[in-house]
Coordinates of N, CA and C in Angstrom, one line a residue:
X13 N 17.0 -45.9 -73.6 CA 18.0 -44.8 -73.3 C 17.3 -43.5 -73.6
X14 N 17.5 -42.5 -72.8 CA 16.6 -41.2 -73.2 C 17.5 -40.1 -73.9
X15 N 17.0 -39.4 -74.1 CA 17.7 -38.5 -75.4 C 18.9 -37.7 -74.5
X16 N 19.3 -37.7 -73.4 CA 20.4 -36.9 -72.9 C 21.5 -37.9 -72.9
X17 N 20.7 -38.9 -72.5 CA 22.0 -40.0 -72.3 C 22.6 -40.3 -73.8
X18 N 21.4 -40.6 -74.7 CA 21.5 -40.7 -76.2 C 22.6 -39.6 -76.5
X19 N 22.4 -38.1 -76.2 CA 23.4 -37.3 -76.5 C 25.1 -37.5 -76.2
X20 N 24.9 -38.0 -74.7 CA 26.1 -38.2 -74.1 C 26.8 -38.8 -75.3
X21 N 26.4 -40.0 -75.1 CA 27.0 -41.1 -75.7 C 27.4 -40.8 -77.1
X22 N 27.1 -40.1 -78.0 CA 27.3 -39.9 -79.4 C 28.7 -39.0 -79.2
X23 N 28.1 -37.6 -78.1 CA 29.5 -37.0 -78.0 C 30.7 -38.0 -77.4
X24 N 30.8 -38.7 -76.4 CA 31.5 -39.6 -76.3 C 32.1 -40.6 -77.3
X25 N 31.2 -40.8 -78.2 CA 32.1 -41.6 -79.3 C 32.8 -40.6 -80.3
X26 N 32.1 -39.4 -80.5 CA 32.6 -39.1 -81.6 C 33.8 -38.2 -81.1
X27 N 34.0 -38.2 -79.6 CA 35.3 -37.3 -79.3 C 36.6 -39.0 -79.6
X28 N 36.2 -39.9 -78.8 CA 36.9 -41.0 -79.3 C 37.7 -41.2 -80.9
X29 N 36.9 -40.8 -81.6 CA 36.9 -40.9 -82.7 C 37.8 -40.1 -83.5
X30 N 37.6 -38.8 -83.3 CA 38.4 -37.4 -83.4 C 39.9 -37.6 -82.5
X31 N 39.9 -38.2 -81.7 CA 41.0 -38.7 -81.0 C 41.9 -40.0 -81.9
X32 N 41.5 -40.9 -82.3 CA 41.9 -41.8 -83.2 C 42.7 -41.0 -83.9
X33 N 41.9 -39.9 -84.7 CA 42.3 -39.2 -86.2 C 43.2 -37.9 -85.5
X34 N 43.5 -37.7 -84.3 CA 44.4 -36.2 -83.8 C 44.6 -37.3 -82.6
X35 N 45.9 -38.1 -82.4 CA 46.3 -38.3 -80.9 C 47.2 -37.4 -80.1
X36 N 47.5 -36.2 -81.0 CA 48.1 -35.4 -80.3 C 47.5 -34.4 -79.6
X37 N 46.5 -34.1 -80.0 CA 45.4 -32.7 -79.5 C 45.2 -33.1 -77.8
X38 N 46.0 -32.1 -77.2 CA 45.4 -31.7 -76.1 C 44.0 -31.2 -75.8
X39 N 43.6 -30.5 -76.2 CA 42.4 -30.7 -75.9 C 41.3 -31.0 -75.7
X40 N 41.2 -32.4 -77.2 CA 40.4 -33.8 -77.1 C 41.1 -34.3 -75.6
X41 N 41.5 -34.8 -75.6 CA 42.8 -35.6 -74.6 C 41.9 -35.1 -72.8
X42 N 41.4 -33.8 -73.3 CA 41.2 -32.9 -72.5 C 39.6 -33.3 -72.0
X43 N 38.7 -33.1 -73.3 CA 37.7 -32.9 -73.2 C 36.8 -34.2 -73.2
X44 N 38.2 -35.7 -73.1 CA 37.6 -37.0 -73.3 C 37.4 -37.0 -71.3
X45 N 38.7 -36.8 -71.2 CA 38.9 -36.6 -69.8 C 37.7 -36.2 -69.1
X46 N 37.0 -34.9 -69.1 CA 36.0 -34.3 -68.7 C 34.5 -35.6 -69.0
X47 N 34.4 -36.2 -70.0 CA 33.6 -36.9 -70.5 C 33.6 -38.4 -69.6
X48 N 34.8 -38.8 -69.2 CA 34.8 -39.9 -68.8 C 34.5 -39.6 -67.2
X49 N 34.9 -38.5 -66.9 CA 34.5 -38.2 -65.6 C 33.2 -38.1 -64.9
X50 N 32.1 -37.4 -65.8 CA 31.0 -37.1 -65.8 C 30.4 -38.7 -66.1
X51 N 31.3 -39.5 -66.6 CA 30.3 -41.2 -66.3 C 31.1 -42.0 -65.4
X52 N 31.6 -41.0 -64.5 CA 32.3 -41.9 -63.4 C 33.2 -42.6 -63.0
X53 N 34.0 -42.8 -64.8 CA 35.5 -43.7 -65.0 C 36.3 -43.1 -64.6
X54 N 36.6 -42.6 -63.0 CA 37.8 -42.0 -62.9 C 39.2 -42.0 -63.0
X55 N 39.2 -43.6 -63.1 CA 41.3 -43.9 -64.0 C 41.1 -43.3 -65.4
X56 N 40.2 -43.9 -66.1 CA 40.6 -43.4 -67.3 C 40.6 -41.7 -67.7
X57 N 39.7 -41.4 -66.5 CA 39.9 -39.4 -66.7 C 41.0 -39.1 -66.5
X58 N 41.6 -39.9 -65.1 CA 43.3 -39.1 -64.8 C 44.2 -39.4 -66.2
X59 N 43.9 -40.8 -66.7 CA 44.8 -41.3 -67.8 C 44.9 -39.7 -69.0
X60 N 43.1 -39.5 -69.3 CA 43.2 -38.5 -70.2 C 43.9 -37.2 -70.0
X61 N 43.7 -36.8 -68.6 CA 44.1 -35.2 -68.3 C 45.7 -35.1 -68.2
X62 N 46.0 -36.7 -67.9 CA 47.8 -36.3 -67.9 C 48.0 -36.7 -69.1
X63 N 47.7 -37.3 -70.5 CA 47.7 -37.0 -71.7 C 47.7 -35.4 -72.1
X64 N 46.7 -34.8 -71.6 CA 46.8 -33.5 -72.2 C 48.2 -32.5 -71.6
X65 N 47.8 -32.9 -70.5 CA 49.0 -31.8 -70.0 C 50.4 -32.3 -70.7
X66 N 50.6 -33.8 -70.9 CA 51.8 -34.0 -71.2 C 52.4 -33.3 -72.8
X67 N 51.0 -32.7 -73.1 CA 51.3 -32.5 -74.7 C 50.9 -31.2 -74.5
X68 N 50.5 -30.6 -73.8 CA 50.2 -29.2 -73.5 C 50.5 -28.9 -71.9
X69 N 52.1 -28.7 -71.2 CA 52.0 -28.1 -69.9 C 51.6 -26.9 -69.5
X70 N 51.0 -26.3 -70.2 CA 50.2 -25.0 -69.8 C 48.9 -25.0 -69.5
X71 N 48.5 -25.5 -69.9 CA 46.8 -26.0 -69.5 C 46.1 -25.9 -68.4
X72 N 46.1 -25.1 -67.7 CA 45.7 -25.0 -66.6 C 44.9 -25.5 -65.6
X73 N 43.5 -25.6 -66.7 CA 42.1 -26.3 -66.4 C 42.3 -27.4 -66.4
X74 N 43.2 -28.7 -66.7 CA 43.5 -30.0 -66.9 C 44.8 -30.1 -65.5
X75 N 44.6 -29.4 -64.8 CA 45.3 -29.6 -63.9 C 44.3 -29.6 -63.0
X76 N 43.6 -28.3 -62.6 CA 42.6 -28.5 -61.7 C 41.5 -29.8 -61.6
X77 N 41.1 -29.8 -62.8 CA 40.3 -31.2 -63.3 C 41.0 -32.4 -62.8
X78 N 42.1 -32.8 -63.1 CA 43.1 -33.5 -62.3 C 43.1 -33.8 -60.7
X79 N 42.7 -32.5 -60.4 CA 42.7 -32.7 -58.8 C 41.4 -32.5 -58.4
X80 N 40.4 -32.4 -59.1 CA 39.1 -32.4 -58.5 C 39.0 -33.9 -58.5
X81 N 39.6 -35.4 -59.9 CA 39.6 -36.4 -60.1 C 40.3 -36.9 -58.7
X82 N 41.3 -36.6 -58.2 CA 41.6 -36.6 -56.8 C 41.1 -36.7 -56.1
X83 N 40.6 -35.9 -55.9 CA 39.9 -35.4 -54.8 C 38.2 -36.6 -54.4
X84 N 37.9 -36.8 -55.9 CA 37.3 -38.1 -56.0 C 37.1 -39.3 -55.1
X85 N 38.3 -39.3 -55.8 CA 39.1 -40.5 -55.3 C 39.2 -41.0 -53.6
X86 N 39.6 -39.6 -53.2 CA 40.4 -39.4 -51.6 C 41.4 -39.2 -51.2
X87 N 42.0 -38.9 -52.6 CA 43.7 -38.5 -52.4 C 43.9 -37.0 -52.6
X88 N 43.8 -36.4 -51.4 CA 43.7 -35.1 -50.6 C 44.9 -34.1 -51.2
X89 N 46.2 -35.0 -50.8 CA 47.3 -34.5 -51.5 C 47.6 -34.3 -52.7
X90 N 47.2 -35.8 -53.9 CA 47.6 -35.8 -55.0 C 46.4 -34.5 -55.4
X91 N 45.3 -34.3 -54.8 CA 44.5 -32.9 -55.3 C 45.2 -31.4 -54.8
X92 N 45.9 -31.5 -53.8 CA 46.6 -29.9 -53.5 C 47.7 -29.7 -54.7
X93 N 48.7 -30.8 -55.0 CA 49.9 -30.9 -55.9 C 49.1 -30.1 -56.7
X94 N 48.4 -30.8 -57.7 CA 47.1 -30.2 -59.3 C 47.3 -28.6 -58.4
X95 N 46.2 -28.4 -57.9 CA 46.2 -27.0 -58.0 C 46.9 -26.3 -57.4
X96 N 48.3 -26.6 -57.0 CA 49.3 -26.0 -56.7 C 50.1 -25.6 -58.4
X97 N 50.4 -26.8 -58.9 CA 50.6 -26.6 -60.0 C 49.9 -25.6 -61.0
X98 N 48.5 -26.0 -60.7 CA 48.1 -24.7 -61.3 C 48.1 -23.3 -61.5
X99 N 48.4 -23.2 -60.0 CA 48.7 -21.5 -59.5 C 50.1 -21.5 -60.0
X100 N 51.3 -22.3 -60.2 CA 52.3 -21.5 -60.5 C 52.3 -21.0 -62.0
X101 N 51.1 -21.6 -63.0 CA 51.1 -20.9 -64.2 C 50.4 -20.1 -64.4
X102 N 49.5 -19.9 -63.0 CA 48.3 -18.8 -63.1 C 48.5 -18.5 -61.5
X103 N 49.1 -17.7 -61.5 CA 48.8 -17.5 -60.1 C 47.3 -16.6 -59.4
X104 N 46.4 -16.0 -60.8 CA 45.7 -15.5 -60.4 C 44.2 -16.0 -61.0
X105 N 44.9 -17.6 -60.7 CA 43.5 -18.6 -60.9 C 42.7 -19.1 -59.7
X106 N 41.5 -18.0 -59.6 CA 40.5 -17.9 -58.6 C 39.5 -19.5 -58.3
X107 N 39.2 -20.2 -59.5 CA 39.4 -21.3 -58.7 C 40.0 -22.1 -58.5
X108 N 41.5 -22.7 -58.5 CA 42.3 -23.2 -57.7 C 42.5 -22.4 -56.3
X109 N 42.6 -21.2 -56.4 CA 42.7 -21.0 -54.6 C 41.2 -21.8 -53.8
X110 N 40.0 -21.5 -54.6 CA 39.0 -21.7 -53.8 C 39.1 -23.4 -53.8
X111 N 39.8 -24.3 -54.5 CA 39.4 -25.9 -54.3 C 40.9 -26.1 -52.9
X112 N 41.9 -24.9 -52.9 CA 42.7 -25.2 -51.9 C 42.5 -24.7 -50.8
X113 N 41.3 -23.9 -50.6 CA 40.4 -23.6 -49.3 C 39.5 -24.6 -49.1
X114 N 39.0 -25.1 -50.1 CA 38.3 -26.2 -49.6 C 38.8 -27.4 -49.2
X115 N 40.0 -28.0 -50.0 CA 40.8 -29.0 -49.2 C 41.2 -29.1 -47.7
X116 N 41.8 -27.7 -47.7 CA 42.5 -27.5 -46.4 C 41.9 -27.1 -45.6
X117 N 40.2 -27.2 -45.5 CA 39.4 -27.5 -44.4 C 39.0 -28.7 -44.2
X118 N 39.0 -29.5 -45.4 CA 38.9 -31.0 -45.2 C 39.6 -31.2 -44.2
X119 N 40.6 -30.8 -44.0 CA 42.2 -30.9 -43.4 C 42.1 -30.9 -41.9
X120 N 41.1 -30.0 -41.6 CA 41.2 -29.3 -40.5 C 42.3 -28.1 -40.3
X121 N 42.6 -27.5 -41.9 CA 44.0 -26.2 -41.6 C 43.5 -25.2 -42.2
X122 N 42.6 -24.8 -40.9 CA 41.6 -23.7 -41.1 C 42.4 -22.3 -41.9
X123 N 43.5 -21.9 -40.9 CA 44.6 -20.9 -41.5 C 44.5 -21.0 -42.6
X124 N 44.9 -21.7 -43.2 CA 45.6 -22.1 -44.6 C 43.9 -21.6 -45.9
X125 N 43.1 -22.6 -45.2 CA 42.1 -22.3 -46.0 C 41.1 -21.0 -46.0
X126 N 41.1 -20.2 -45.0 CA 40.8 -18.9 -44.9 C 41.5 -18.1 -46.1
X127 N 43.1 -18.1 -45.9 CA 43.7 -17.3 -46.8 C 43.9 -17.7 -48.1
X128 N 43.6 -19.1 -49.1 CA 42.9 -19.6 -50.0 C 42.0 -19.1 -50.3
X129 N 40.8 -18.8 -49.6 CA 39.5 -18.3 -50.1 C 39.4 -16.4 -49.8
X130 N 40.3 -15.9 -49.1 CA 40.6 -14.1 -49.2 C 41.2 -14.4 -50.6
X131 N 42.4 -15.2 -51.1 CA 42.9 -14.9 -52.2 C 42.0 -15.1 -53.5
X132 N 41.2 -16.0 -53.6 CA 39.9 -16.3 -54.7 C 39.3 -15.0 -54.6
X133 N 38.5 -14.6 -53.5 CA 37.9 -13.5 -53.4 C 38.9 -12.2 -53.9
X134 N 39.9 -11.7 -53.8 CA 40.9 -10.6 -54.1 C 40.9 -10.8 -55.6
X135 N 40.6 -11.9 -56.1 CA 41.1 -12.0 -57.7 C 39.6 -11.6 -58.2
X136 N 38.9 -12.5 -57.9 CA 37.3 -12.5 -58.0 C 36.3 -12.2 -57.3
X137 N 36.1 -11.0 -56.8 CA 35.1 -11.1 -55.2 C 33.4 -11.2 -55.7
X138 N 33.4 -11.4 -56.6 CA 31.6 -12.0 -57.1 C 32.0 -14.0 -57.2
X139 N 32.6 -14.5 -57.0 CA 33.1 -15.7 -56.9 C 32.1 -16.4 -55.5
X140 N 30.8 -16.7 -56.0 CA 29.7 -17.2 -55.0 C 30.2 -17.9 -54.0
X141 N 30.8 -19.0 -54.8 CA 31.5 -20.8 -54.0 C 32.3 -20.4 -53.3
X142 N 33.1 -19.0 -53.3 CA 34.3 -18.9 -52.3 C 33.3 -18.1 -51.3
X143 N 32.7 -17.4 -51.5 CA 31.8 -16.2 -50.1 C 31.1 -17.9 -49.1
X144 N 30.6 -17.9 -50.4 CA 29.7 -19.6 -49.2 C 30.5 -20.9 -48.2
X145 N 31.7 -21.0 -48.8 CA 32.5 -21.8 -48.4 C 32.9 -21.1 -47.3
X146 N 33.7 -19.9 -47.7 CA 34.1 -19.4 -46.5 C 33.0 -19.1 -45.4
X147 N 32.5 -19.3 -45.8 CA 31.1 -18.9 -45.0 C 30.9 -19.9 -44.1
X148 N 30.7 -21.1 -44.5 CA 30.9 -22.3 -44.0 C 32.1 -22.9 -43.1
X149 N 33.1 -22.4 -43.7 CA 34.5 -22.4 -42.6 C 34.4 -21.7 -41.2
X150 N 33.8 -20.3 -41.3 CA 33.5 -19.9 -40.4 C 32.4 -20.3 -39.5
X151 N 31.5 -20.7 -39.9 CA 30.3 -21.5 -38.9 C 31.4 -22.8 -38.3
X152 N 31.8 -23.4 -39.1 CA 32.7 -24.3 -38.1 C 33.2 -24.1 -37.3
X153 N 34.2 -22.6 -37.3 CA 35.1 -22.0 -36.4 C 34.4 -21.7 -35.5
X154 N 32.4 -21.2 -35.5 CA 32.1 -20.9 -34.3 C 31.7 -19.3 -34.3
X155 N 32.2 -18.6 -35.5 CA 32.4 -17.1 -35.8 C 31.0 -17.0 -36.9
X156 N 29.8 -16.8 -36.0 CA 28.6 -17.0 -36.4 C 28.1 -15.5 -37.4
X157 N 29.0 -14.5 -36.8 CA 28.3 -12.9 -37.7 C 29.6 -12.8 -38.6
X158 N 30.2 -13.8 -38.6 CA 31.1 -13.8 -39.3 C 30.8 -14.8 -40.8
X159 N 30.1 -15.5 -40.7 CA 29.3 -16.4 -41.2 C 28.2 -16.0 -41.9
X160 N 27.5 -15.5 -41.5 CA 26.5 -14.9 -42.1 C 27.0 -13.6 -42.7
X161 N 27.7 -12.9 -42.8 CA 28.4 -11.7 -43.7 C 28.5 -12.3 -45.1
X162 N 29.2 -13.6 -44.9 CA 30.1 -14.1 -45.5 C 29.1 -14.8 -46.9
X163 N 28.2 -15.5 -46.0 CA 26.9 -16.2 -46.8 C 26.0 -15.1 -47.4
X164 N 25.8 -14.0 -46.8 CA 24.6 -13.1 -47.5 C 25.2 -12.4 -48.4
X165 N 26.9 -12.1 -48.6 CA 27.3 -11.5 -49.4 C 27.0 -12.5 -50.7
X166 N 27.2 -13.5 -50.7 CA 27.0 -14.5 -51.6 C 26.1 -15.0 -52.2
X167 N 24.8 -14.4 -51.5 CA 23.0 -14.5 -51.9 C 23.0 -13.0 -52.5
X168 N 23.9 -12.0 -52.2 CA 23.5 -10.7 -52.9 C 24.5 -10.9 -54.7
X169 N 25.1 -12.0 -55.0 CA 25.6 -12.4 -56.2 C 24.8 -13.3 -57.1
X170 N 24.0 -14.2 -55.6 CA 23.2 -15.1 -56.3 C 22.2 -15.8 -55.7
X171 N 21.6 -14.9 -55.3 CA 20.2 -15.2 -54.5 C 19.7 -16.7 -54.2
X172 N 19.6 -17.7 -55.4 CA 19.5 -18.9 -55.5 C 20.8 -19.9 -55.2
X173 N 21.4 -19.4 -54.4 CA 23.1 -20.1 -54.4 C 22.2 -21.1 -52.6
X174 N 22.1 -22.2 -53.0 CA 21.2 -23.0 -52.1 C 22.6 -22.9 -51.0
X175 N 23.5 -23.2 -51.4 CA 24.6 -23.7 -50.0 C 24.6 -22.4 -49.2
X176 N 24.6 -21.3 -49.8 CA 24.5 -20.3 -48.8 C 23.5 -20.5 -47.9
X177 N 22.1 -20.5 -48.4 CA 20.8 -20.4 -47.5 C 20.7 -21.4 -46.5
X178 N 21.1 -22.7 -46.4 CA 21.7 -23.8 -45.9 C 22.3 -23.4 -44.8
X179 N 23.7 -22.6 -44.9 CA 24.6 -21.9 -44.3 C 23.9 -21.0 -43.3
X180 N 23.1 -20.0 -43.9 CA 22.3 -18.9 -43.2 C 21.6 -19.6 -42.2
X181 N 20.7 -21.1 -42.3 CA 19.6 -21.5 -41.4 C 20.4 -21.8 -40.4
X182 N 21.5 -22.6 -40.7 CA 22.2 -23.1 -39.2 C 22.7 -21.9 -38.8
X183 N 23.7 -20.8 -39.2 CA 24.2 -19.9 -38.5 C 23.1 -18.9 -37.5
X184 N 22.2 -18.8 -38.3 CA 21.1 -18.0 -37.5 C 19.7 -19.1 -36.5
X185 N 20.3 -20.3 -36.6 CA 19.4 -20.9 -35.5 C 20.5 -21.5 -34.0
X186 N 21.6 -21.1 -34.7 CA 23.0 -21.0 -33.5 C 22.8 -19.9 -32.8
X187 N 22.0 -18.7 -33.9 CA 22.3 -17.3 -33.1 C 20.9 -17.3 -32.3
X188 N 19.7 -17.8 -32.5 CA 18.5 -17.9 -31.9 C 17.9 -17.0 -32.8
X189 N 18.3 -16.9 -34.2 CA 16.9 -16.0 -34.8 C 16.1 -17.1 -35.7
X190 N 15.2 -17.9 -35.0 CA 14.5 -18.8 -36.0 C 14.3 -18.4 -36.6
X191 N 13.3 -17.5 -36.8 CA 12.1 -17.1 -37.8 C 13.0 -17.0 -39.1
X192 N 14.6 -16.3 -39.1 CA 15.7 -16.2 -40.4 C 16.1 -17.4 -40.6
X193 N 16.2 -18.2 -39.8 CA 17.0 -19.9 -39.9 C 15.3 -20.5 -40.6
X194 N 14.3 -20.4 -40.2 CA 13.5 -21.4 -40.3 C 13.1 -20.5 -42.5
X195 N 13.3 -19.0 -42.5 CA 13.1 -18.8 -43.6 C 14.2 -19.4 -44.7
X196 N 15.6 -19.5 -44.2 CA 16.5 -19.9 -45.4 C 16.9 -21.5 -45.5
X197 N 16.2 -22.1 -44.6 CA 15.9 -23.4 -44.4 C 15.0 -24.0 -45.6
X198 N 13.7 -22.9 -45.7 CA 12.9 -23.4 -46.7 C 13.1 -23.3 -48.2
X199 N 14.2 -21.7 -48.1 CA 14.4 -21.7 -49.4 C 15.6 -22.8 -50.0
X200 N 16.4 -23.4 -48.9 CA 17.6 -24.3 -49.4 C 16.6 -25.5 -49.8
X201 N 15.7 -26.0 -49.1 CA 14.2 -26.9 -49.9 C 14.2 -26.4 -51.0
X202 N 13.9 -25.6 -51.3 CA 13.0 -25.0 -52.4 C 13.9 -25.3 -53.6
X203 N 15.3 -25.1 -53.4 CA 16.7 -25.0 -54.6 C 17.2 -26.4 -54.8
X204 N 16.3 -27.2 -53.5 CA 17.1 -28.6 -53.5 C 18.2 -28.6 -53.0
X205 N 18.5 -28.5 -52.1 CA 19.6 -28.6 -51.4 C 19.5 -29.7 -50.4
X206 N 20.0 -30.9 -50.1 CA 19.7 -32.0 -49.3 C 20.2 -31.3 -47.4
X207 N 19.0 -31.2 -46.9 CA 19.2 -30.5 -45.5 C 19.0 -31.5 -44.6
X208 N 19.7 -31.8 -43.9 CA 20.4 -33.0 -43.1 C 18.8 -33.0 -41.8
X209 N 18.2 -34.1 -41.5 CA 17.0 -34.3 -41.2 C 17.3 -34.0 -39.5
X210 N 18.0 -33.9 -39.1 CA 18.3 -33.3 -37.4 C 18.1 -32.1 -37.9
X211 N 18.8 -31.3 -38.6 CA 18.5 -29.5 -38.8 C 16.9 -29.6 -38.8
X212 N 16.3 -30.2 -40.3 CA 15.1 -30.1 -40.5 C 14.3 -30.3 -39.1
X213 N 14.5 -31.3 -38.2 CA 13.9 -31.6 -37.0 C 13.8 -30.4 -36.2
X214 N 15.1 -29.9 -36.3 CA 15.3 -28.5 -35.2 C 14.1 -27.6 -35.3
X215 N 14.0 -27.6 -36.7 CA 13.6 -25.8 -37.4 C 12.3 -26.5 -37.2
X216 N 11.5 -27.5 -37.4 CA 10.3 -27.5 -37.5 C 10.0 -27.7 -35.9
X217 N 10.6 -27.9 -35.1 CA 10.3 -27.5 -33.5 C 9.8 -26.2 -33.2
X218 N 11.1 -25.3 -34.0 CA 11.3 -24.1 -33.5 C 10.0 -23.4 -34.8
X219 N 9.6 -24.0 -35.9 CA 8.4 -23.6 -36.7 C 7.3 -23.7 -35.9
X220 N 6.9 -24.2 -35.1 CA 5.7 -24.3 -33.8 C 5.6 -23.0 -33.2
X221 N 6.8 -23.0 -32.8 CA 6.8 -21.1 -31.8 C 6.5 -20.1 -32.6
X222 N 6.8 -19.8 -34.0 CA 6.7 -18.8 -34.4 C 5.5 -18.4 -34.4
X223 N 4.9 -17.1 -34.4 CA 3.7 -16.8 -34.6 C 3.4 -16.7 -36.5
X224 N 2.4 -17.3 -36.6 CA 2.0 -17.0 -38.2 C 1.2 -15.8 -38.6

């Protein structure tokens, strides 16, 4: 076992443990939840996070956590309820609008998730994951300088934000500017970003034409 997992594991027992001795503490309840998640037991996360809320219904983050465990799962809905819930005790919780922009393009309900991700941005407009996403919504839609607004605003928060640059290569090898698609191509490599091997095929076609 190597020393991160060694870490894990100790924090894992010793929240167990602290739990034994506080079964009331939302927060353990909370933070076992998070723990079990991160090793993949997703029943027993949901079991934890509706522990905490039940003992703490204000909690906000144990809602959304709740529906990201959802969302896991594949239960689409039982993840909107969570962060519906969430907004009614926060309504100006910037990431629950952005996980209900993100759903409701799973969805195909583009509307819905546009104005999900204007609302994240209006609370938070340095909010990377919502500029990129929506960024990404719009290359779906087809609204390509619409796309790239959306993504470069998102590289000017966080230069290294790989989904943007990802975003950038296809929107700008839709618009015919390789030489920008074939540069943010490389840097989404460079960040590790897993770039789907037909794009990669494209750009290194269209890497032949360029002049060096």
């Amino acid at each position: 076992m190597d020393n991160t997992r060694k870490d894990e594991e100790e924090v894992f027992a010793r929240l167990k443990a602290q739990l034994f001795e506080h079964p009331n503490s939302a927060p353990l309840h909370y933070n076992l939840g998070l723990a079990y998640a991160k090793r993949g037991e997703l029943d027993e996360a949901i079991s934890e996070f509706k522990q905490a809320i039940a003992i703490d219904p204000s909690m906000v983050q144990a809602y959304v956590n709740l529906g990201g465990i959802y969302f896991r799962k594949g239960n689409l809905e039982a993840c909107i309820k969570q962060n519906l819930k969430a907004l009614e005790l926060k309504p100006d919780f910037a990431q629950a609008h952005c996980n209900l922009g993100f759903i409701y393009t799973q969805q195909g309900k583009y509307k819905e998730a546009i104005s999900q991700y204007q609302k994240a941005l209006e609370i938070a407009p340095e909010f990377v994951q919502a500029h990129a996403n929506l960024g990404n919504l719009y290359l779906q839609q087809g609204d390509i300088e619409a796309s790239i607004s959306e993504n470069q605003k998102a590289l000017k928060i966080n230069r290294n934000f790989s989904l943007a640059h990802h975003n950038l290569a296809i929107a700008f090898l839709k618009k015919g500017d390789y030489k920008s698609a074939i540069y943010h191509c490389d840097k989404a490599i460079e960040l590790g970003f897993p770039v789907n091997p037909a794009l990669l095929k494209e750009i290194e076609n269209h890497r032949k034409n360029i002049p060096t």
